[in-house]
XYZ file of N, CA and C in Angstrom:
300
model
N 64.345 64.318 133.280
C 63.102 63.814 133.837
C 63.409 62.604 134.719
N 63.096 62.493 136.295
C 63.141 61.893 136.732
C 62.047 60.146 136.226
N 62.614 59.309 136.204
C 61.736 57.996 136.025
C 61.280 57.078 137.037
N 60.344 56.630 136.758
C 59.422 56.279 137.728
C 59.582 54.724 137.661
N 60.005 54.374 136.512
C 60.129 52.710 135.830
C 61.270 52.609 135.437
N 61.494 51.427 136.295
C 62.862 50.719 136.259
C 62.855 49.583 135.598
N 63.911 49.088 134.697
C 64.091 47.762 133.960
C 65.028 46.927 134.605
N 65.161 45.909 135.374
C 66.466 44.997 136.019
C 66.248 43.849 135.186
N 67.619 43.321 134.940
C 68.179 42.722 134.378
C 68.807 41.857 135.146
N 68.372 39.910 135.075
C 68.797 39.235 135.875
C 69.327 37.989 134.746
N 70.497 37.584 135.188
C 70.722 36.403 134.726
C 70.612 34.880 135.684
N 69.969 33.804 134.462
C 69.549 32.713 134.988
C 69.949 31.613 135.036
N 70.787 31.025 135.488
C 71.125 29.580 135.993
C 70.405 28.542 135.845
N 71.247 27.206 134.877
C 70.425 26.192 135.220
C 69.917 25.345 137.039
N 70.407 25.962 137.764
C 69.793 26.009 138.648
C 68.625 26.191 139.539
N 68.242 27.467 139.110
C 67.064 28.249 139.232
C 67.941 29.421 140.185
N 69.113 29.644 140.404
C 69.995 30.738 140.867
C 69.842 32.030 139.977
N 70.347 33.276 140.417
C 69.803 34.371 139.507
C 70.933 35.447 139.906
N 71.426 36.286 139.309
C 72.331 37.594 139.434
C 71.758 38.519 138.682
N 71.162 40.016 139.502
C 70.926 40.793 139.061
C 72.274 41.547 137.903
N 72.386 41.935 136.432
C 73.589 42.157 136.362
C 73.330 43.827 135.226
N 72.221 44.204 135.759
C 71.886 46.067 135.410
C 70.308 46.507 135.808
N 70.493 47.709 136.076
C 69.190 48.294 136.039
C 69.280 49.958 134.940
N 67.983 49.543 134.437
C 67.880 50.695 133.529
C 66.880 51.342 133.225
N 66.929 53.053 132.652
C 65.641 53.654 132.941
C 65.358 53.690 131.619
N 65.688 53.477 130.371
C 65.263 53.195 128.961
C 65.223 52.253 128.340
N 64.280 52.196 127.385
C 64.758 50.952 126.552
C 66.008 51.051 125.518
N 66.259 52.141 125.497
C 67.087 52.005 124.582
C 68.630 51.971 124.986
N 69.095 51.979 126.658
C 70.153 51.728 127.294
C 69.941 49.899 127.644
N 68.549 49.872 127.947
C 68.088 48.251 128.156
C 68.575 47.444 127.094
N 68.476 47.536 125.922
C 68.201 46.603 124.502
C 69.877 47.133 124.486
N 70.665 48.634 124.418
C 71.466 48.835 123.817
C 73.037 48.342 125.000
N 72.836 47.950 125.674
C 74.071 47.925 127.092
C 73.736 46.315 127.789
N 72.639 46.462 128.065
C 71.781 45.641 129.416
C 71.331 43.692 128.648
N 71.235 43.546 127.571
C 70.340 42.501 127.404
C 71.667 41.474 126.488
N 72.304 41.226 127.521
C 73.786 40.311 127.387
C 74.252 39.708 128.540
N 74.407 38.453 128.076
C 74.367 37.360 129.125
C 76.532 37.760 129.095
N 76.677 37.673 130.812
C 78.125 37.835 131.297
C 78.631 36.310 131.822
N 77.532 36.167 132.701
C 78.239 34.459 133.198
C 77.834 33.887 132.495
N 78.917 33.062 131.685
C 78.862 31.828 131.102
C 78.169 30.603 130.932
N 77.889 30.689 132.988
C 76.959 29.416 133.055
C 75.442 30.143 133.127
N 74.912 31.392 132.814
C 73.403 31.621 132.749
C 73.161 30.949 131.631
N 71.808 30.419 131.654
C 71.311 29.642 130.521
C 69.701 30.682 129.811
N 69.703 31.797 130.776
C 69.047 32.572 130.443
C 68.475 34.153 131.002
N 68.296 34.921 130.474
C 67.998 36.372 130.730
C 66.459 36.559 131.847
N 66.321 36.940 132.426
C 65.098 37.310 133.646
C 65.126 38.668 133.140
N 63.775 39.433 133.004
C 63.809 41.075 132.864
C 62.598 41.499 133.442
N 62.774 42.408 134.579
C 61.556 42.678 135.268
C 61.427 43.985 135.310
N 60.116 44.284 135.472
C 59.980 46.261 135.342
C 59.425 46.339 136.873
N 60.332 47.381 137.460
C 59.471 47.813 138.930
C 59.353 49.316 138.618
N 58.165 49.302 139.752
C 58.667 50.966 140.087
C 59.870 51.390 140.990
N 60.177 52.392 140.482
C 61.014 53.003 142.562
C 60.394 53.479 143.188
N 61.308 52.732 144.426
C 60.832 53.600 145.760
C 59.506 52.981 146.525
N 59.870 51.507 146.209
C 58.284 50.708 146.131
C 58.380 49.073 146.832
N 57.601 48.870 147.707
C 57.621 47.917 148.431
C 57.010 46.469 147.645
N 56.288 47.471 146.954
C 54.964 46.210 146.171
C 56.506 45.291 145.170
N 55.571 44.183 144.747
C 55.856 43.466 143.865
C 56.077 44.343 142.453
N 57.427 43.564 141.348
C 57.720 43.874 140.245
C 56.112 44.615 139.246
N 56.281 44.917 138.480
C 55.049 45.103 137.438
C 55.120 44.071 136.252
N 56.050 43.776 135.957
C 55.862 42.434 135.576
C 57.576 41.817 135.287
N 57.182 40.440 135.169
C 58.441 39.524 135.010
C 58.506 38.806 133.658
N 59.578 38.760 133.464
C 59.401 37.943 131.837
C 60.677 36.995 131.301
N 60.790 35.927 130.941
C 62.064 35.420 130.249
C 61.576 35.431 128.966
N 63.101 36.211 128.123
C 62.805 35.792 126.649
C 61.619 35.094 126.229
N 61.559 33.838 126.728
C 60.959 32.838 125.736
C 59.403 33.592 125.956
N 59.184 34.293 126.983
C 57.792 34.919 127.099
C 57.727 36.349 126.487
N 58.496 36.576 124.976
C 58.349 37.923 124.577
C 56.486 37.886 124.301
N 55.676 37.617 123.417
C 54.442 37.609 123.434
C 53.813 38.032 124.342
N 54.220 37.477 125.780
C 53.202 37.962 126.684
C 53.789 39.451 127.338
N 55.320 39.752 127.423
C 55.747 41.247 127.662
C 55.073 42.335 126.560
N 55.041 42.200 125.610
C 54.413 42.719 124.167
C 52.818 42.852 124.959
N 51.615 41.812 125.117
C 50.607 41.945 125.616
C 50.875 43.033 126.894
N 51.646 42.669 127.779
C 51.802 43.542 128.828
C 51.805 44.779 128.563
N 52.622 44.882 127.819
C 53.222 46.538 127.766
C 52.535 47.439 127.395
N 51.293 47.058 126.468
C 49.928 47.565 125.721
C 49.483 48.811 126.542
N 49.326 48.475 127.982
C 49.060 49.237 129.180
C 50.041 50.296 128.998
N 51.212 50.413 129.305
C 52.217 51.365 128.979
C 52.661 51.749 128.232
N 52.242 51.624 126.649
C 51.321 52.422 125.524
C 50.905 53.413 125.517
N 49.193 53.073 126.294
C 48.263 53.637 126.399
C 48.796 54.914 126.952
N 49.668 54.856 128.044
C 49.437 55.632 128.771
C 50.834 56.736 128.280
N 51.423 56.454 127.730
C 52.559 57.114 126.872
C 54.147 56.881 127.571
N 53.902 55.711 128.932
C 54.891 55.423 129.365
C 56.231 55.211 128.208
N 55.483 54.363 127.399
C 56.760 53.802 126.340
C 55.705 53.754 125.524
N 56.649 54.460 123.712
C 55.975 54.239 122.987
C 56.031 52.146 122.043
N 55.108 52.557 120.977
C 54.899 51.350 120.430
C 56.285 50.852 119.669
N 57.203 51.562 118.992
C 58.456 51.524 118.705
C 59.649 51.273 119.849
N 59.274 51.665 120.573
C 60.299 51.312 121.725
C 59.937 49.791 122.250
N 58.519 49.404 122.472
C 58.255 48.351 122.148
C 58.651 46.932 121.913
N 58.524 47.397 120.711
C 58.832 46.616 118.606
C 60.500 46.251 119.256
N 61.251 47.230 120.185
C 62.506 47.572 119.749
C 63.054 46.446 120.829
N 62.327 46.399 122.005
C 62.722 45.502 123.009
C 62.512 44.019 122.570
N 61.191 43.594 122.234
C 61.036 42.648 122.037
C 61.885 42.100 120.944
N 61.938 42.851 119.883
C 63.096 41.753 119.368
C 64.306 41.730 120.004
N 65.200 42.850 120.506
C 66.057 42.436 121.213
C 66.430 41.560 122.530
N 64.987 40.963 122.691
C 64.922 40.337 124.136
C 64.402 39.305 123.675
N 63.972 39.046 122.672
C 64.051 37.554 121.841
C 65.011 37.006 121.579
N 65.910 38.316 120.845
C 67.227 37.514 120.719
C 68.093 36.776 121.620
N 67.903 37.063 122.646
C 68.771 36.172 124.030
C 68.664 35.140 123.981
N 67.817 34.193 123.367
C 67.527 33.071 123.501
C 68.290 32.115 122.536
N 68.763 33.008 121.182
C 69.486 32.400 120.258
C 71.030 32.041 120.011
């Protein structure tokens, strides 16, 4: 099945500098490959969902420390059977954990 939703994976600099460093079409390649800091000096994880093939802006943006509001977000893509509620459950804690 072709996917329509993309996960990128950016690392963050105390700078405010950024390196994209994966893109992925699951959560479970996202949480299981993707959500690991490589440069040393990132001080933190960026994770944004786009579509492909798409000019518009991300669908949404999030750092760790904003799992709560990705969780609120994602409710929408629930509903709609994009991702279930376990896949979810499954990101957010693993995208909490970055922070620790």
């Amino acid at each position: 099945m072709f996917r329509l939703l993309y996960w990128i994976v950016e690392e963050v600099r105390p700078d405010g500098s950024s390196s994209a460093t994966g893109i992925y079409t699951s959560i479970h390649d996202l949480k299981e490959k993707g959500l690991r800091r490589i440069d040393g000096d990132a001080n933190a994880l960026r994770l944004s969902l786009v579509k492909v093939d798409s000019m518009k802006a991300p669908l949404g943006v999030w750092m760790a420390d904003d799992a709560r509001q990705l969780e609120a977000d994602m409710q929408a893509y629930i509903e709609t059977g994009e991702f279930t509620s376990s896949m979810v459950e499954d990101l957010l804690e693993a995208f909490s954990a970055t922070t620790r």
